[in-house]
Short mmCIF file of C-alpha atoms in Angstrom, two decimals:
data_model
loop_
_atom_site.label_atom_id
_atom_site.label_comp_id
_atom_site.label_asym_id
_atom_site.label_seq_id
_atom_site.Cartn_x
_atom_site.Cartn_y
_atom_site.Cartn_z
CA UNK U 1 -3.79 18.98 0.49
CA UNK U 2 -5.66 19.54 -2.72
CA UNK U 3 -6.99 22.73 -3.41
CA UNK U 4 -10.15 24.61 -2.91
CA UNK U 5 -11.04 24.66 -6.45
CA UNK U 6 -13.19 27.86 -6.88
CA UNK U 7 -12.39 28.73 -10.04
CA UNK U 8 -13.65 25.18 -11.37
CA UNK U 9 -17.10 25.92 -9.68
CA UNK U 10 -16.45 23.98 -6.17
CA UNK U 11 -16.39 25.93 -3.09
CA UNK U 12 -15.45 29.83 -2.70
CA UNK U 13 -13.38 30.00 0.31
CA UNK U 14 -13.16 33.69 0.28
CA UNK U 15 -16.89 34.06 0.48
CA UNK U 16 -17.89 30.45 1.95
CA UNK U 17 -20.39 30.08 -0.73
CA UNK U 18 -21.30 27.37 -3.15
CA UNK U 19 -20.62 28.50 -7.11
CA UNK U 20 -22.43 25.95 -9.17
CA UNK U 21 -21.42 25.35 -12.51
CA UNK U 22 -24.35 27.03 -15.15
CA UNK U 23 -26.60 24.41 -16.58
CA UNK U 24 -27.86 24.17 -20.06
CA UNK U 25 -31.45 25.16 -18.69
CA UNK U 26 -30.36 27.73 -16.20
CA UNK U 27 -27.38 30.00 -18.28
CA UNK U 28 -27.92 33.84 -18.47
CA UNK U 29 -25.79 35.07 -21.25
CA UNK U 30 -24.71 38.86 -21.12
CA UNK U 31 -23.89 39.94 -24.74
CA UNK U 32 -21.26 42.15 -24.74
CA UNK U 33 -21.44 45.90 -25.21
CA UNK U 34 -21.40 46.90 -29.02
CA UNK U 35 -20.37 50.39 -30.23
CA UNK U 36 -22.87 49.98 -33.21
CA UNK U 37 -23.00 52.95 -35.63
CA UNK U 38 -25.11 56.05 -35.22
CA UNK U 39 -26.57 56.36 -38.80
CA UNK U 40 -28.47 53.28 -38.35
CA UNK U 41 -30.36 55.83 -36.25
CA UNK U 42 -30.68 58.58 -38.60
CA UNK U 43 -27.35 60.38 -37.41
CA UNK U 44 -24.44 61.59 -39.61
CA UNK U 45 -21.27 59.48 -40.69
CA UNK U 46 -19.73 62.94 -39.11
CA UNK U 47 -21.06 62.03 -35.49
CA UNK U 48 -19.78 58.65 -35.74
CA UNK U 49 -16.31 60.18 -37.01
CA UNK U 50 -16.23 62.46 -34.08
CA UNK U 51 -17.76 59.65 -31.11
CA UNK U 52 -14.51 57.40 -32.56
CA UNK U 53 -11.88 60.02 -32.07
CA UNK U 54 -13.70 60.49 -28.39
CA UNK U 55 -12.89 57.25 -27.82
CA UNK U 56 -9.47 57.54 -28.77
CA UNK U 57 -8.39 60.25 -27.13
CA UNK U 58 -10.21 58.93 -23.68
CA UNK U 59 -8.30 55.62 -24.12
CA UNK U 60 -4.81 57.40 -24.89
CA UNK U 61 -5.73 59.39 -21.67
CA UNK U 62 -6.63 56.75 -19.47
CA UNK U 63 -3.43 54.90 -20.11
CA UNK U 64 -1.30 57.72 -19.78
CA UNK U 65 -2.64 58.00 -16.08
CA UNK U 66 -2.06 54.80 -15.25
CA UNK U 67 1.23 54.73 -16.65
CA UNK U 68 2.12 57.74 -13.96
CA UNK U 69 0.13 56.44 -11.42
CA UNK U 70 2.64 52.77 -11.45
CA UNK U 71 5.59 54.77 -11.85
CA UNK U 72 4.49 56.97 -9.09
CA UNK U 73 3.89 53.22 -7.16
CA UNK U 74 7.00 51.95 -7.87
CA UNK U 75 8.92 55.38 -6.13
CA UNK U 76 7.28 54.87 -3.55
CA UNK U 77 7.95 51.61 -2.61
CA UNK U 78 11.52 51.82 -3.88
CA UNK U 79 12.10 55.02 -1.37
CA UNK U 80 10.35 52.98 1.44
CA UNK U 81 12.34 49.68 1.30
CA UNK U 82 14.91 52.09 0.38
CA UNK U 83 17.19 48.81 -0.81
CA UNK U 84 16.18 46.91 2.31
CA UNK U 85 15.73 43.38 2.56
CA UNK U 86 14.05 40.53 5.42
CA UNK U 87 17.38 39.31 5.87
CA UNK U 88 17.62 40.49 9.50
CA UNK U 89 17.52 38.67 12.78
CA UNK U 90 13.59 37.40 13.46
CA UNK U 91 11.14 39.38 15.16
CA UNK U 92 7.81 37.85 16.97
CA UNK U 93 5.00 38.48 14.67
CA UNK U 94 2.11 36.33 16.16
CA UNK U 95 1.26 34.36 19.37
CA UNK U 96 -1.72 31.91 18.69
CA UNK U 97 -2.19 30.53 22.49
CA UNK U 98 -5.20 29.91 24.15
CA UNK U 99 -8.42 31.97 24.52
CA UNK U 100 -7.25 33.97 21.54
CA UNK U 101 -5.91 31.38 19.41
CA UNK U 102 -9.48 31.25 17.28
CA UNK U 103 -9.01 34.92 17.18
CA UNK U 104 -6.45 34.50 14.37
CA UNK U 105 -8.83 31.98 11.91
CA UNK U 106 -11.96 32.56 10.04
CA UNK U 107 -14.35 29.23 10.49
CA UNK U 108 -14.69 27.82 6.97
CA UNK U 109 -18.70 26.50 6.77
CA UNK U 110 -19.70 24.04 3.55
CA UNK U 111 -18.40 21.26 1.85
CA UNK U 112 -15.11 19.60 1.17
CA UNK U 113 -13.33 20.92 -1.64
CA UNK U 114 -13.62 18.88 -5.12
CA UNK U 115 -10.17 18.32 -5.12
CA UNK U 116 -9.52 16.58 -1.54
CA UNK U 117 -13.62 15.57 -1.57
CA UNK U 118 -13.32 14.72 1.88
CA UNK U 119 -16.23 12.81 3.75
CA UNK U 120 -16.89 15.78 6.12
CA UNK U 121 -18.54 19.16 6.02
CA UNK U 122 -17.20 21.63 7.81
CA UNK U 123 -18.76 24.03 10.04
CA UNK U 124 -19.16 27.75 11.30
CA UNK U 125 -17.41 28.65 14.52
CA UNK U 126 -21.18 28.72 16.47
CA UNK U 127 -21.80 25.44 15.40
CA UNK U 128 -18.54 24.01 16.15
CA UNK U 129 -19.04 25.42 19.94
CA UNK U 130 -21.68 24.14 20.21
CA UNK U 131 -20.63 20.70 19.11
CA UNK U 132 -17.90 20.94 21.51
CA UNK U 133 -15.73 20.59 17.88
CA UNK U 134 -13.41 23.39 18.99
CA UNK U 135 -12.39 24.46 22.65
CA UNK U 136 -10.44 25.90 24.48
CA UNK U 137 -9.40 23.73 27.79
CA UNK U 138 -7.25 24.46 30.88
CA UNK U 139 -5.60 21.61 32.46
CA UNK U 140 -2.60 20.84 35.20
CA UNK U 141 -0.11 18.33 33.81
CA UNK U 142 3.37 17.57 33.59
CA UNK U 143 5.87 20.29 32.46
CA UNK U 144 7.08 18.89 29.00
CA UNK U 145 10.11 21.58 28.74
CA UNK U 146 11.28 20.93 32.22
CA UNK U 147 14.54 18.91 32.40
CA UNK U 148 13.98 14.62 32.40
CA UNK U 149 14.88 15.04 36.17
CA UNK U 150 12.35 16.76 37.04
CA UNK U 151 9.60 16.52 34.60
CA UNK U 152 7.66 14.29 36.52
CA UNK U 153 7.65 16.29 39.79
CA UNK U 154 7.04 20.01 37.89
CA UNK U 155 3.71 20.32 37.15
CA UNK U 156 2.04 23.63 34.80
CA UNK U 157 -1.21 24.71 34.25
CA UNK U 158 -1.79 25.43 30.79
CA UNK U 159 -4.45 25.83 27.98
CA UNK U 160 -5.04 23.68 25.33
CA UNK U 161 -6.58 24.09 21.53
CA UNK U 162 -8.67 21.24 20.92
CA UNK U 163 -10.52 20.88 17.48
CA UNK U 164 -12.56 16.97 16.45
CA UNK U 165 -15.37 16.27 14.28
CA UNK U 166 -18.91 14.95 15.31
CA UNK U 167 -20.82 12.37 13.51
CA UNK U 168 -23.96 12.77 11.50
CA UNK U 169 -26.99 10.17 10.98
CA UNK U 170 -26.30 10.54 7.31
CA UNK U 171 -23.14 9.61 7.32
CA UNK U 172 -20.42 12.32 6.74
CA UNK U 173 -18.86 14.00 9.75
CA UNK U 174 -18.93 17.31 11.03
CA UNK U 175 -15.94 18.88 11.20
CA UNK U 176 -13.49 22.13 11.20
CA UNK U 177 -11.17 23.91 9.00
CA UNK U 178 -9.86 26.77 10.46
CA UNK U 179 -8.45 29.87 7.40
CA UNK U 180 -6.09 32.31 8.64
CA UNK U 181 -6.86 35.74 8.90
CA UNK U 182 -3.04 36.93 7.84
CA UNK U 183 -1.64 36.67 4.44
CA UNK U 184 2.58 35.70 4.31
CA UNK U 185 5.01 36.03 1.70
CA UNK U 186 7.70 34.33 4.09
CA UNK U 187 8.22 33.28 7.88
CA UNK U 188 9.22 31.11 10.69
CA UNK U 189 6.28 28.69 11.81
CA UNK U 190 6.72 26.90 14.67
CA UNK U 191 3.61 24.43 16.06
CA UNK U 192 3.18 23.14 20.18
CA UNK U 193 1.56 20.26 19.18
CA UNK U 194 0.43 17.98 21.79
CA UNK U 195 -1.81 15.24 19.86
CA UNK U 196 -2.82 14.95 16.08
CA UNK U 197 -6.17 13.70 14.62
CA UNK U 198 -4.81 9.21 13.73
CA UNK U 199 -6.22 6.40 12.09
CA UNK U 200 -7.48 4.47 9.54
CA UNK U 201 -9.73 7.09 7.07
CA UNK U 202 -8.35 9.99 8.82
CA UNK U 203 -6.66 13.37 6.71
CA UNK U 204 -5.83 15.99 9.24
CA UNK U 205 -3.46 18.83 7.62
CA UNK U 206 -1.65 22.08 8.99
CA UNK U 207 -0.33 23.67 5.95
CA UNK U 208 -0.13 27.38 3.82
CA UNK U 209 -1.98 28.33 0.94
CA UNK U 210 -3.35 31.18 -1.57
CA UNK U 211 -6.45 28.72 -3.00
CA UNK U 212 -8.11 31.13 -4.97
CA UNK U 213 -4.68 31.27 -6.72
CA UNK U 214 -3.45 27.89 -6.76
CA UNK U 215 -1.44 26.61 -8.18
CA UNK U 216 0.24 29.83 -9.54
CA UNK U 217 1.29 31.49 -5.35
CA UNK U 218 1.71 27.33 -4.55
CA UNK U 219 1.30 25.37 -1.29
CA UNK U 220 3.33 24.34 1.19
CA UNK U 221 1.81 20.63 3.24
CA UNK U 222 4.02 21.01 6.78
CA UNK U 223 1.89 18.12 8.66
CA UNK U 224 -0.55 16.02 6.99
CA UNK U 225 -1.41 12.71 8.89
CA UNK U 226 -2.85 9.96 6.39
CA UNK U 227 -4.45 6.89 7.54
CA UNK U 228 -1.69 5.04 9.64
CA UNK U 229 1.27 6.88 8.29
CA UNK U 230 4.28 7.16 10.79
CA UNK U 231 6.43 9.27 9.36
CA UNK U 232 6.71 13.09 8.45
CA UNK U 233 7.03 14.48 5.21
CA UNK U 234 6.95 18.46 4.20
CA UNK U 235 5.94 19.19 0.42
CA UNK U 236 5.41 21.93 -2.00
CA UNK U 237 3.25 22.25 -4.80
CA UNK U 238 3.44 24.93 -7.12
CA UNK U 239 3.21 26.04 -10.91
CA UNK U 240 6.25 25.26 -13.38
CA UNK U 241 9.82 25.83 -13.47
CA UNK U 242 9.89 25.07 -9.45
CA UNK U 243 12.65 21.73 -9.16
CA UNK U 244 15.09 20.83 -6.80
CA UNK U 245 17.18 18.33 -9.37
CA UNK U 246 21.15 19.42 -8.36
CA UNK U 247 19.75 22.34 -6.36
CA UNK U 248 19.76 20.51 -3.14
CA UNK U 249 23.03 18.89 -1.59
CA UNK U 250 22.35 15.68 0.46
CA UNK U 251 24.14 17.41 2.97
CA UNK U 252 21.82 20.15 3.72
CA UNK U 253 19.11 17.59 5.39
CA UNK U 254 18.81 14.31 7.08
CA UNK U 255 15.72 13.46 4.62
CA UNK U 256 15.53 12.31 1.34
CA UNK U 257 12.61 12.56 -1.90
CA UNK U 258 9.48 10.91 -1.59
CA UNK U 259 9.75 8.69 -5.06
CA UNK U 260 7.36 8.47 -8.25
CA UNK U 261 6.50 5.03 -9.52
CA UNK U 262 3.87 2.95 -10.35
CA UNK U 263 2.73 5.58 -13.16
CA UNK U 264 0.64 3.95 -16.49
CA UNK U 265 2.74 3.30 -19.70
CA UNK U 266 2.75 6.58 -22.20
CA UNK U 267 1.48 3.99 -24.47
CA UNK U 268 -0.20 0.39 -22.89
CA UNK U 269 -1.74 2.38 -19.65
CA UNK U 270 -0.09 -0.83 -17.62
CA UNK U 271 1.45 0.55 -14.03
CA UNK U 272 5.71 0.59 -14.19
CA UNK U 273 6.34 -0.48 -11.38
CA UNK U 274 10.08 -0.86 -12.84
CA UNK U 275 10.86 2.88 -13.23
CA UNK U 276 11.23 5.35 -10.38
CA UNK U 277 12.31 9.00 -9.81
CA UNK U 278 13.11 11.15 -7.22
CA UNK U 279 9.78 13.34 -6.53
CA UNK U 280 11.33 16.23 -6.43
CA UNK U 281 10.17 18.36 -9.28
CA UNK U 282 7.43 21.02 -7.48
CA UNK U 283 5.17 21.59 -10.28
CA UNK U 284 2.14 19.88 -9.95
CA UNK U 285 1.71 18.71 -13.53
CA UNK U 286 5.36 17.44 -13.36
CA UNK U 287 5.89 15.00 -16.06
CA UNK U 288 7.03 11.22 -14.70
CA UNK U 289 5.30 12.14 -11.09
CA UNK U 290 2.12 11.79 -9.76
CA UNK U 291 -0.60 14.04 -10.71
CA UNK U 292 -0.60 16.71 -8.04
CA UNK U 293 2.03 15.19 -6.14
CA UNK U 294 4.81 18.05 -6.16
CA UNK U 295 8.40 17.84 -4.59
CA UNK U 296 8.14 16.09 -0.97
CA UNK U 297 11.04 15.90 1.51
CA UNK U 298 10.89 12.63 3.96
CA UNK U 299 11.91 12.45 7.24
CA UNK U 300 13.80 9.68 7.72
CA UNK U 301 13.00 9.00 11.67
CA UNK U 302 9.90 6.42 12.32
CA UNK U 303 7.50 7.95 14.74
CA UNK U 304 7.20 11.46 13.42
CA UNK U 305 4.15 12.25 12.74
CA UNK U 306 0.46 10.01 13.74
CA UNK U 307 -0.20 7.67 16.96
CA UNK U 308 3.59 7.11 17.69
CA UNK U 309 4.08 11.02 17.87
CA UNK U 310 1.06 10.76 20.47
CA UNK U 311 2.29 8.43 22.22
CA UNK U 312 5.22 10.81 23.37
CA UNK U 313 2.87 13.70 24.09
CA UNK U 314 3.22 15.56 20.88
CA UNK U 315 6.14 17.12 19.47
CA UNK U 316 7.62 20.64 17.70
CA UNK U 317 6.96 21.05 14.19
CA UNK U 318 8.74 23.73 12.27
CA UNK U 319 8.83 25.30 9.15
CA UNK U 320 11.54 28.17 7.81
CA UNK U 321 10.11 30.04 4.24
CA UNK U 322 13.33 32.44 3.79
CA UNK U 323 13.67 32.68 -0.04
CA UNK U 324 15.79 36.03 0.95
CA UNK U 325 18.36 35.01 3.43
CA UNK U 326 18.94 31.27 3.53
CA UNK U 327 17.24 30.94 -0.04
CA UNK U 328 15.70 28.21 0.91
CA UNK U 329 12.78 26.22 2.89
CA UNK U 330 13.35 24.39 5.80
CA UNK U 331 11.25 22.05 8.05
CA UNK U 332 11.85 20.51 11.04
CA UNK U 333 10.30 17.52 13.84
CA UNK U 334 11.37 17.37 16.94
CA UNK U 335 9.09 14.16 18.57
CA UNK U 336 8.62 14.33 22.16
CA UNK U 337 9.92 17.64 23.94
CA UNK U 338 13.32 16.14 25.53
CA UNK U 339 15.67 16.66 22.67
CA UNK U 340 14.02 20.17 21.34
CA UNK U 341 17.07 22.39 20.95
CA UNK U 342 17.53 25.12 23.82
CA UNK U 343 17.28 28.18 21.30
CA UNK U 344 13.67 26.65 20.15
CA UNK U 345 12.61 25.73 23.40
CA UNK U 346 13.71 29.50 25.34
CA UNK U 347 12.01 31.00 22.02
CA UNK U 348 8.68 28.94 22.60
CA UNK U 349 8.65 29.65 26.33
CA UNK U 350 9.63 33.47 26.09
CA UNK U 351 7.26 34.00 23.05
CA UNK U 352 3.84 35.27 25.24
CA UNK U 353 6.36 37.51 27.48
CA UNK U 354 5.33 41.23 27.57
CA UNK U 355 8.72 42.21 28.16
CA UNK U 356 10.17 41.82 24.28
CA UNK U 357 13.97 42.18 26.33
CA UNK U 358 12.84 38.68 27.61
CA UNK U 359 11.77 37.29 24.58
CA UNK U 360 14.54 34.51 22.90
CA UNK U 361 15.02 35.01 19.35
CA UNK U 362 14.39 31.70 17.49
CA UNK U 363 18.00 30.95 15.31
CA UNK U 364 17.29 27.53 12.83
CA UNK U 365 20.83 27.32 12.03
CA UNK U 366 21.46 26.01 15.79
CA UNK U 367 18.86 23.18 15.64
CA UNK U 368 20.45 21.12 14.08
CA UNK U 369 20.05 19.79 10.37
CA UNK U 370 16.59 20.01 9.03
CA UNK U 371 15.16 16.84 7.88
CA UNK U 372 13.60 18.69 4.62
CA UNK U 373 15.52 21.47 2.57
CA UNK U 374 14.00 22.64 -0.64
CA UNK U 375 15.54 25.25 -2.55
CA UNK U 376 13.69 28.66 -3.24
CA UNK U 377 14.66 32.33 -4.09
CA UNK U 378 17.70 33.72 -6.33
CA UNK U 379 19.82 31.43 -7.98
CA UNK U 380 17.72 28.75 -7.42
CA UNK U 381 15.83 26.37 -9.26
CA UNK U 382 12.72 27.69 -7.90
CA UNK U 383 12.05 31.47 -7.92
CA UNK U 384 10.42 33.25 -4.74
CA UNK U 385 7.64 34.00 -6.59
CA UNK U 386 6.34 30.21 -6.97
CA UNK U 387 5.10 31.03 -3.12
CA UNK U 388 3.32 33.49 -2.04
CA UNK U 389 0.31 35.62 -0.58
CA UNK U 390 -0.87 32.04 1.43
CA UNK U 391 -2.41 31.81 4.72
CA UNK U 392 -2.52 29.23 7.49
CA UNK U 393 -4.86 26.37 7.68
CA UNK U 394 -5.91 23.91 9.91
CA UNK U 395 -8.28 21.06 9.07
CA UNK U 396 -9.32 17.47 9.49
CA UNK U 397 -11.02 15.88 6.88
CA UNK U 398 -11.92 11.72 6.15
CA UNK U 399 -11.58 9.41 3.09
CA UNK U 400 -11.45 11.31 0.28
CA UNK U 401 -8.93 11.31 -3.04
CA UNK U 402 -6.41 10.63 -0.84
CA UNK U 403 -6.71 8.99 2.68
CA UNK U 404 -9.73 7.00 1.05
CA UNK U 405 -7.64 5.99 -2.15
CA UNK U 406 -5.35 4.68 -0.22
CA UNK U 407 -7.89 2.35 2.08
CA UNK U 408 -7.39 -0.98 0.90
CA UNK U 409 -3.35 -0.63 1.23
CA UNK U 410 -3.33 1.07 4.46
CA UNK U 411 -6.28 -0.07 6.31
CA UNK U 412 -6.26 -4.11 5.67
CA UNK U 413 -7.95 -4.74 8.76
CA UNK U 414 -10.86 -2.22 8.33
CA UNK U 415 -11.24 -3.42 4.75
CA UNK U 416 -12.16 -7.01 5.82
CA UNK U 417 -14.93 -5.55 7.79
CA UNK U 418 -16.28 -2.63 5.73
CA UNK U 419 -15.87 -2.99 1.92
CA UNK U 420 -17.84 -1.69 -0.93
CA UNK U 421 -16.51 -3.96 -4.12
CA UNK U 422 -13.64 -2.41 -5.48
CA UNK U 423 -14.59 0.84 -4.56
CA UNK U 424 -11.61 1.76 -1.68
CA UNK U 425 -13.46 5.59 -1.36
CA UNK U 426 -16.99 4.25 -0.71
CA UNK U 427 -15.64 1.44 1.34
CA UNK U 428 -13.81 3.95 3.68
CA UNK U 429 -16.67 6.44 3.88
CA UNK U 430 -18.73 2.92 5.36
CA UNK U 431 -16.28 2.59 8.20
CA UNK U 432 -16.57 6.65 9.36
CA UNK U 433 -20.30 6.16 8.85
CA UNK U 434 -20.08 3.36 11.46
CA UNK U 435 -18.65 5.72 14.11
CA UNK U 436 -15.94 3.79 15.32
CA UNK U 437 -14.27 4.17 18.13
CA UNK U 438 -11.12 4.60 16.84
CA UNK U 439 -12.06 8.45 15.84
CA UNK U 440 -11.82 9.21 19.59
CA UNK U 441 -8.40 9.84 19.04
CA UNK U 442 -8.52 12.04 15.82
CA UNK U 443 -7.79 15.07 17.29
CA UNK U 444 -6.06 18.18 17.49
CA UNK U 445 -4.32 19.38 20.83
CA UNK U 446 -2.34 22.27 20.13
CA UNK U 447 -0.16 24.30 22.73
CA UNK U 448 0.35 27.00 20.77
CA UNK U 449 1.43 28.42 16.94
CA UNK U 450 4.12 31.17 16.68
CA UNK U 451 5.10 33.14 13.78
CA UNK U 452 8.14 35.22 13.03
CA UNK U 453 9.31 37.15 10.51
CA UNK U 454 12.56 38.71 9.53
CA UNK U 455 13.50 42.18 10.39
CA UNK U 456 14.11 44.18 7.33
CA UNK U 457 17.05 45.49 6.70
CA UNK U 458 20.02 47.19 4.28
CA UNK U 459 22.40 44.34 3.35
CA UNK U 460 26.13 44.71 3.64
CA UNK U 461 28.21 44.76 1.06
CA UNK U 462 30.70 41.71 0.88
CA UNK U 463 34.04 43.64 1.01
CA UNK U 464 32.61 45.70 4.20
CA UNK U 465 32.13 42.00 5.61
CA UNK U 466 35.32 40.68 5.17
CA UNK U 467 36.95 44.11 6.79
CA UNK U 468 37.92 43.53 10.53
#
């Protein structure tokens, strides 16, 4: 997703407020403090003498304390890691289930960003209950984990997350973003997913981010739905000096790049449609890629992601960030919840126990290959720091610079019946405005969200490893 562009003068997430850019009739211009020259008052080229040797000695002062207070910083949290690192086995860190799933979110209220300029507002969490946008919902139904046998007969009551949109009378539709309260610098993110927002015009997302910072601490898309899109795809955008060219074996996913082509000429502007590339540099200004469009990994199974992943109730998404361990990013769809491996399954089901003996601990190296493997942390083309300090976020926006770009290619039929000239943004905003029934089915249904971490701890030296 694009960012939340604050810092351009589009919407402050961290405050949910509207900064408009200063006008040439409404600018208030501070002047900046001057240290002007006491004699112009009648005092002595003495005082101003002394006043600048004041200032000299406060400034050598004040850096001198700040100079002891980092180093004093930097003992400390070199005696508390005391050379530990997250390299250990994962630990539970949050259960996001039911009644207290909202608990974990902050309700984002205004406008789509500028840079995803969405046709949607979102709302607060009083106005999404009360739209019946977000809910929480018990229901009896079949027992997805239970074995093929007996899936049919076992039946569980559970609680479900649901989050939609509303329409307006103007025209754009109400609808929810939900911000994460915790910050992560790594983790283990593993999504229930029942049902995902699907069709034509629709831009649902489940991704991490640090937008007040972006691009510099990145973003990482792990499920973004476009229009009638079919299969998954996990991608990373970040600053520069973040690319996965000969750091990434074929043989560490089943996946492959999302490509670049179609880009204007350096020099005629006329689309190449004759030169491609592997998108697989990170940095969002990558040169011979898409504006924005980072390093994406591609599943390569049909019916990952959108209404064929609905049609099999759902499925496990999964994201590994360990840029200390496995050095590397890792994501994961399993569609449907027959063929989810036994050590994710036991970790899903065991996750809300009270008893932590009980509890399975979630291993990705025995679920098989990942379908997306990008390369981050030491040694890498892609340093940890590229990601970091994001948060969790759930939304479901329509149209906009990229589900309502891509209109006329992906939504043929729609297009026949709602088109504005050329225009494929305005032409898909006319088909939400209709309210059609189609956007009964863009919605979230979400069993639960479960993060781990890795425990911290000292690492062993390789000679003490090989030792029997």
């Amino acid at each position: 997703m694009p960012p939340q562009l604050s810092k351009y003068g589009a919407a402050d997430h961290e405050h949910g407020e509207q900064v408009p850019l200063a006008s040439d009739g409404d600018q208030h211009h501070i002047e900046p403090m001057e240290y002007k020259s006491l004699s112009s008052f009648g005092a002595s080229n003495i005082d101003e003498t002394n006043q600048k040797r004041k200032k000299k000695i406060i400034a050598i002062a004040g850096t001198t304390i700040a100079a002891a207070c980092l180093i004093a910083i930097n003992i400390s949290v070199a005696h508390s890691f005391n050379g530990r690192k997250p390299i250990g086995p994962y630990e539970l860190a949050s259960v996001q289930e039911g009644d207290s799933f909202f608990a974990n979110y902050e309700f984002y209220d205004g406008p789509d960003s500028l840079g995803s300029a969405g046709y949607n507002n979102y709302v607060g969490k009083n106005r999404a209950l009360e739209l019946n946008i977000a809910n929480i919902t018990t229901e009896t139904g079949p027992d997805v984990f239970a074995s093929s046998d007996t899936n049919a007969a076992t039946r569980k009551e559970e609680q479900f997350v649901y989050m939609k949109s509303a329409p307006t009378e103007k025209g754009p539709r109400e609808s929810v973003r939900l911000e994460g309260k915790t910050r992560y610098d790594r983790g283990l993110f593993i999504l229930d997913l029942r049902h995902m927002p699907a069709g034509c015009g629709v831009w649902p997302a489940w991704w991490l981010t640090d937008e007040k910072h972006w691009p510099d601490n990145g973003e990482i898309d792990i499920v973004e739905g476009i229009n009638y899109q079919t299969v998954a795809k996990t991608a990373l955008h970040t600053s520069d000096r973040c690319n996965m060219f000969a750091h990434v074996p074929d043989w560490t996913k089943t996946g492959h790049w999302d490509w670049a082509t179609g880009l204007p000429d350096t020099f005629t502007g006329v689309m190449d449609f004759n030169t491609s590339k592997p998108a697989d540099d990170c940095n969002v200004l990558a040169p011979h890629q898409w504006a924005n469009q980072g390093c994406v990994a591609v599943s390569s199974d049909e019916g990952t992601i959108g209404e064929p992943l609905n049609k099999q109730g759902g499925g496990i998404y999964a994201l590994e960030w360990d840029p200390d361990k496995e050095k590397a990013i890792r994501s994961w769809v399993f569609p449907g919840h027959d063929a989810v491996p036994s050590n994710l399954r036991e970790a899903i089901e065991s996750a809300s126990s009270t008893d932590k003996s009980k509890r399975v601990v979630p291993d990705p190296n025995e679920w098989g290959l990942p379908y997306a493997y990008f390369a981050v942390g030491e040694g890498t083309g892609c340093s940890a720091d590229h990601l970091k300090n994001m948060r969790i976020v759930f939304n479901l926006a329509f149209c906009g610079t990229v589900s309502g770009n891509r209109y006329f290619r992906d939504c043929p039929a729609e297009a026949k019946l709602f088109k504005k000239g050329k225009d494929p943004v305005l032409s898909c905003n006319a088909l939400i405005k209709s309210n059609p029934e189609m956007l009964e089915q863009a919605y979230w249904k979400i069993r639960g969200l479960y993060v781990y971490e890795r425990a911290w701890m000292k690492p062993v030296p390789e000679e003490s490893a090989g030792r029997d």
